[in-house]
Each structure stands twice: as C-alpha cells, then as structure tokens.
CSV table of C-alpha atoms in Angstrom, one decimal:
chain,number,residue,atom,x,y,z
A,50,UNK,CA,83.0,122.7,128.9
A,51,UNK,CA,79.7,121.3,130.2
A,52,UNK,CA,78.9,119.1,132.8
A,53,UNK,CA,76.5,116.5,133.1
A,54,UNK,CA,73.5,117.0,135.8
A,55,UNK,CA,73.7,115.1,138.3
A,56,UNK,CA,70.3,113.3,139.5
A,57,UNK,CA,70.8,112.9,143.2
A,58,UNK,CA,67.6,110.5,143.5
A,59,UNK,CA,68.9,107.8,141.5
A,60,UNK,CA,70.9,105.1,141.2
A,61,UNK,CA,74.1,105.4,139.3
A,62,UNK,CA,73.4,103.9,136.4
A,63,UNK,CA,69.3,105.5,136.1
A,64,UNK,CA,72.1,108.3,136.8
A,65,UNK,CA,73.6,108.4,133.4
A,66,UNK,CA,70.5,107.5,131.4
A,67,UNK,CA,68.4,110.1,133.1
A,68,UNK,CA,70.3,112.6,131.2
A,69,UNK,CA,70.0,111.1,127.4
A,70,UNK,CA,67.3,111.9,125.1
A,71,UNK,CA,63.7,110.9,125.8
A,72,UNK,CA,63.9,107.3,123.3
A,73,UNK,CA,66.9,106.2,124.8
A,74,UNK,CA,65.6,106.7,128.7
A,75,UNK,CA,62.6,104.8,127.4
A,76,UNK,CA,64.3,101.8,125.5
A,77,UNK,CA,66.2,101.8,128.6
A,78,UNK,CA,62.5,101.3,131.2
A,79,UNK,CA,61.8,98.4,128.8
A,80,UNK,CA,64.4,96.9,129.5
A,81,UNK,CA,64.6,93.4,131.6
A,82,UNK,CA,66.3,94.0,135.1
A,83,UNK,CA,67.0,92.2,137.9
A,84,UNK,CA,65.1,93.6,140.8
A,85,UNK,CA,67.0,92.4,144.5
A,86,UNK,CA,64.7,92.5,146.9
A,87,UNK,CA,65.4,90.8,149.9
A,88,UNK,CA,62.9,87.8,149.5
A,89,UNK,CA,64.1,87.6,146.5
A,90,UNK,CA,67.7,88.0,147.2
A,91,UNK,CA,67.4,84.9,150.0
A,92,UNK,CA,65.2,82.8,147.7
A,93,UNK,CA,68.1,83.2,145.4
A,94,UNK,CA,70.6,82.6,147.7
A,95,UNK,CA,69.1,79.3,148.7
A,96,UNK,CA,69.6,77.9,145.1
A,97,UNK,CA,73.1,78.9,145.0
A,98,UNK,CA,72.7,77.3,148.3
A,99,UNK,CA,71.5,73.6,146.8
A,100,UNK,CA,74.3,74.1,143.9
A,101,UNK,CA,77.0,74.2,145.6
A,102,UNK,CA,75.2,71.6,148.5
A,103,UNK,CA,77.8,68.5,148.5
A,104,UNK,CA,76.2,64.8,147.5
A,105,UNK,CA,74.7,62.9,149.7
A,106,UNK,CA,72.1,60.4,149.8
A,107,UNK,CA,69.1,62.7,150.8
A,108,UNK,CA,70.2,65.9,148.4
A,109,UNK,CA,68.3,69.1,149.6
A,110,UNK,CA,65.3,70.5,147.1
A,111,UNK,CA,63.6,73.9,147.8
A,112,UNK,CA,60.0,74.2,146.1
A,113,UNK,CA,59.3,78.7,145.5
A,114,UNK,CA,55.6,79.0,146.0
A,115,UNK,CA,53.4,81.8,145.8
A,116,UNK,CA,50.7,83.8,143.4
A,117,UNK,CA,51.5,84.2,139.7
A,118,UNK,CA,53.8,87.4,139.3
A,119,UNK,CA,55.8,87.5,142.8
A,120,UNK,CA,58.6,86.7,141.0
A,121,UNK,CA,58.8,82.9,141.2
A,122,UNK,CA,60.0,83.0,137.3
A,123,UNK,CA,62.7,86.3,137.7
A,124,UNK,CA,64.3,83.9,140.5
A,125,UNK,CA,64.7,81.0,138.1
A,126,UNK,CA,65.6,82.9,135.1
A,127,UNK,CA,68.4,85.0,137.5
A,128,UNK,CA,69.7,81.1,138.9
A,129,UNK,CA,69.8,80.3,135.0
A,130,UNK,CA,72.2,82.9,134.3
A,131,UNK,CA,74.4,82.6,137.3
A,132,UNK,CA,75.6,79.1,136.4
A,133,UNK,CA,75.7,78.5,132.0
A,134,UNK,CA,75.9,76.5,130.3
A,135,UNK,CA,79.5,74.5,129.4
A,136,UNK,CA,81.1,72.9,127.2
A,137,UNK,CA,84.0,70.4,127.3
A,138,UNK,CA,85.9,70.5,124.2
A,139,UNK,CA,88.1,67.6,124.9
A,140,UNK,CA,85.6,65.0,125.6
A,141,UNK,CA,83.0,67.0,123.2
A,142,UNK,CA,80.1,66.9,126.0
A,143,UNK,CA,77.8,69.7,127.4
A,144,UNK,CA,77.5,70.4,131.0
A,145,UNK,CA,74.2,72.1,131.9
A,146,UNK,CA,74.3,72.9,135.7
A,147,UNK,CA,70.5,74.5,135.8
A,148,UNK,CA,67.9,72.8,133.7
A,149,UNK,CA,64.3,75.1,133.3
A,150,UNK,CA,61.2,73.5,132.1
A,151,UNK,CA,58.2,74.6,131.2
A,152,UNK,CA,56.1,71.8,132.9
A,153,UNK,CA,53.8,70.8,129.7
A,154,UNK,CA,50.0,71.9,129.4
A,155,UNK,CA,48.2,68.2,130.1
A,156,UNK,CA,49.2,66.6,132.8
A,157,UNK,CA,50.5,63.4,133.2
A,158,UNK,CA,53.9,61.8,133.8
A,159,UNK,CA,54.9,60.7,130.1
A,160,UNK,CA,54.6,64.3,128.9
A,161,UNK,CA,56.5,65.6,131.8
A,162,UNK,CA,59.0,63.0,131.0
A,163,UNK,CA,58.8,63.9,126.7
A,164,UNK,CA,59.0,67.3,127.6
A,165,UNK,CA,62.3,67.2,130.0
A,166,UNK,CA,64.0,65.3,127.3
A,167,UNK,CA,62.9,67.4,124.8
A,168,UNK,CA,64.6,70.5,126.6
A,169,UNK,CA,67.7,68.9,127.7
A,170,UNK,CA,67.9,68.4,123.4
A,171,UNK,CA,68.0,64.6,124.1
A,172,UNK,CA,67.1,62.2,120.9
A,173,UNK,CA,63.9,59.8,122.1
A,174,UNK,CA,60.4,59.2,119.5
A,175,UNK,CA,57.8,60.2,121.7
A,176,UNK,CA,56.2,56.8,121.9
A,177,UNK,CA,59.0,55.4,124.4
A,178,UNK,CA,56.9,53.4,127.3
A,179,UNK,CA,57.0,55.2,130.6
A,180,UNK,CA,60.0,53.8,132.7
A,181,UNK,CA,61.8,53.6,129.1
A,182,UNK,CA,61.4,58.0,129.2
A,183,UNK,CA,62.0,58.0,133.1
A,184,UNK,CA,65.5,56.3,133.0
A,185,UNK,CA,66.5,58.2,130.3
A,186,UNK,CA,66.0,61.5,131.6
A,187,UNK,CA,67.8,60.4,135.5
A,188,UNK,CA,70.0,59.3,133.5
A,189,UNK,CA,71.0,62.5,131.7
A,190,UNK,CA,69.8,64.4,135.0
A,191,UNK,CA,72.6,62.0,137.2
A,192,UNK,CA,69.7,61.1,139.4
A,193,UNK,CA,67.8,58.2,141.0
A,194,UNK,CA,64.7,57.9,141.6
A,195,UNK,CA,63.2,58.6,145.1
A,196,UNK,CA,58.9,57.4,145.4
A,197,UNK,CA,60.1,60.1,149.0
A,198,UNK,CA,61.4,62.8,146.9
A,199,UNK,CA,58.5,64.9,147.9
A,200,UNK,CA,59.1,65.0,151.1
A,201,UNK,CA,62.9,66.4,150.9
A,202,UNK,CA,60.9,69.7,149.4
A,203,UNK,CA,61.7,72.7,151.6
A,204,UNK,CA,59.1,75.8,151.2
A,205,UNK,CA,60.0,78.7,150.1
A,206,UNK,CA,57.3,81.3,150.3
A,207,UNK,CA,57.0,85.1,148.2
A,208,UNK,CA,54.0,86.3,150.4
A,209,UNK,CA,51.8,89.6,148.7
A,210,UNK,CA,53.5,92.8,149.4
A,211,UNK,CA,51.8,94.9,152.1
A,212,UNK,CA,51.6,98.4,153.7
A,213,UNK,CA,55.1,98.4,155.6
A,214,UNK,CA,58.7,98.7,155.6
A,215,UNK,CA,59.8,96.2,153.0
A,216,UNK,CA,56.7,97.5,150.9
A,217,UNK,CA,58.2,101.0,151.4
A,218,UNK,CA,61.9,99.9,149.9
A,219,UNK,CA,61.0,97.8,146.4
A,220,UNK,CA,58.6,101.3,146.1
A,221,UNK,CA,62.5,103.2,146.6
A,222,UNK,CA,64.5,100.5,144.5
A,223,UNK,CA,62.3,100.9,141.4
A,224,UNK,CA,62.0,105.0,141.5
A,225,UNK,CA,65.8,104.8,141.9
A,226,UNK,CA,65.5,102.6,138.9
A,227,UNK,CA,63.6,104.4,136.7
A,228,UNK,CA,65.3,106.9,134.6
A,229,UNK,CA,63.1,110.0,135.5
A,230,UNK,CA,65.2,114.1,136.2
A,231,UNK,CA,62.5,114.7,139.6
A,232,UNK,CA,62.2,112.5,142.2
A,233,UNK,CA,58.7,111.1,142.9
A,234,UNK,CA,58.6,110.6,146.4
A,235,UNK,CA,56.7,106.8,146.6
A,236,UNK,CA,57.4,106.2,149.7
A,237,UNK,CA,54.9,108.8,150.7
A,238,UNK,CA,51.5,107.0,152.7
A,239,UNK,CA,49.2,107.9,150.2
A,240,UNK,CA,50.8,106.6,147.5
A,241,UNK,CA,52.2,103.7,149.5
A,242,UNK,CA,48.7,102.6,150.0
A,243,UNK,CA,47.0,103.8,146.6
A,244,UNK,CA,49.9,101.8,144.8
A,245,UNK,CA,49.7,98.8,147.2
A,246,UNK,CA,45.9,99.2,146.3
A,247,UNK,CA,45.8,99.0,142.4
A,248,UNK,CA,48.4,96.2,142.3
A,249,UNK,CA,46.7,93.6,144.9
A,250,UNK,CA,50.3,93.2,146.1
A,251,UNK,CA,51.9,91.7,143.4
A,252,UNK,CA,55.0,92.4,142.2
A,253,UNK,CA,54.8,92.4,138.6
A,254,UNK,CA,51.1,94.7,139.3
A,255,UNK,CA,53.8,97.1,140.8
A,256,UNK,CA,56.7,97.0,138.3
A,257,UNK,CA,54.1,97.7,135.4
A,258,UNK,CA,52.4,99.8,136.9
A,259,UNK,CA,55.5,102.1,137.7
A,260,UNK,CA,57.3,101.1,134.3
A,261,UNK,CA,54.1,102.4,132.5
A,262,UNK,CA,53.5,105.7,134.6
A,263,UNK,CA,57.5,106.5,134.2
A,264,UNK,CA,56.9,106.1,130.9
A,265,UNK,CA,54.2,108.4,130.6
A,266,UNK,CA,56.1,110.6,132.9
A,267,UNK,CA,58.8,111.4,130.4
A,268,UNK,CA,55.9,111.3,127.3
A,269,UNK,CA,54.1,114.9,129.4
A,270,UNK,CA,57.5,116.3,130.4
A,271,UNK,CA,56.3,115.7,134.0
A,272,UNK,CA,59.5,113.5,134.6
A,273,UNK,CA,57.9,112.8,138.0
A,274,UNK,CA,55.5,110.5,139.6
A,275,UNK,CA,52.8,112.4,140.7
A,276,UNK,CA,49.3,111.1,141.6
A,277,UNK,CA,47.5,111.5,138.2
A,278,UNK,CA,51.2,110.1,136.5
A,279,UNK,CA,50.4,106.8,138.6
A,280,UNK,CA,46.7,107.4,137.2
A,281,UNK,CA,47.6,107.0,133.9
A,282,UNK,CA,50.0,104.0,134.6
A,283,UNK,CA,47.1,101.5,135.0
A,284,UNK,CA,46.7,102.6,131.8
A,285,UNK,CA,49.7,101.3,128.8
A,286,UNK,CA,51.1,104.5,127.0
A,287,UNK,CA,51.1,105.6,123.2
A,288,UNK,CA,53.8,103.9,122.8
A,289,UNK,CA,52.6,100.8,124.0
A,290,UNK,CA,49.4,100.5,122.3
A,291,UNK,CA,50.3,101.7,118.9
A,292,UNK,CA,50.3,99.0,116.8
A,293,UNK,CA,52.2,99.0,113.1
A,294,UNK,CA,50.7,98.6,109.8
A,295,UNK,CA,51.6,96.5,107.1
C-alpha cells in the first residue's frame, strides 16, 4: 500500500495537489484564489459591516483606494461572492445585495447612470434625460439623492508593500499555496529584497512573478523557487507563450 508524501511546507490543499501530475499542478497554480493578507481581510470585513449596518439617516460608506494591482478588485469580487443574488419566486423579484459596476470609459453623469442601469438589467432607452435616469437608478437601489454623500466615505488605503514582517507573511502565504515539492524559503532577506524590488511592492506583480516562477520550477524539475527560477519568473513560461495555431 503506497502512502502519499507529506509536504509540510504547504497548506493542506496545496499539499494534496503537490503529489499530482505536473499538468494538474500547473492548472491549480493558474486557478483564481483569494489571497487573504491582513489588510485585504480588514477591507473585506469593513464591507461586510456596511451591508449589515442598520438603516439610518446617514448611512456610512467606504472608499477603498490604492495603486492599480494592489487588490481592490479582488476584495470587491470576494465581497460579491459572499453575498450572491437571490430570487423570490413567490413575488417574482430579484434581490441583488451587492451591485458591482465598471465605470464607463468617458466622464459624465449620463454615461454613469446608463452603465448603472445596464448593470442592473433595468430597461431604459438610453436617451432619457439625466434626471429621469437618476430617479430610475435611485429607485432600483432604494437610496435617496444626497449632495453631501462624498463626506460619508471613509477612506481605506491599500499601500504598496515594503520590507517588513507583513510582506514576509504574504510571501509565506503564497509559497504555501503553490504546490511545489520542495520549500523555497522566500522569507530570506536577499530574496525578500529581490522580489520587492522587481515587483514595485504591487500585490498583483508579486503574485504574477511567483506564479510564473512556480510553473518554471515544475517544468524544469527544480521543484523550488531559487534565485535562478525567480529570475525566470520575470518572463512567462513556455506554456504561457505558446499560442494555438488555427
């Protein structure tokens, strides 16, 4: 009777995947996943608090801001998954606790409300007056117009990473989630400094670099991310560069 190897440097899920074939491990590496570093978890919990806040005259709001790639969209996506749409079959009405909208490419309230109504699947012609679009949107969202709404937003910043214990914790979390069969020890000071320097402290860049490096480590049989493999992580692995021929 064969016993599956134990990979103590990995989290339980990645540890199970680590004994699978290379193709399965690479597929797992590329899968979407929530990276719950403390600042992201705090932002997510603040959003959860807002949705459970009892109705009041001045409802609190939250403005999550930071450089592109710091994880703002990931937090919102996770928040939306936590509160999925619901449909009341008896009343024939849909309930959407969380509305996520991509801002239109150009400025202007007309475009904003048009995009919002399209996100809500609300019927409209697209040539209504601005005040009509606004009233339709506010009625569907069950909110009232407030010229002072900007003052209600509490800012929540996602700063760039720096060389500290929080960044080492992020690297440890990512290393434990990538199903390589040998530990990479990413917490060593030279490695931390190198990753920070080549990522600019941007979460998305860190994740992309380590994801690519992990795939390289599997393809070349190294099974760990040493300095050479991390260097190769700056470029896509061959399987990412290859394009299908039609």
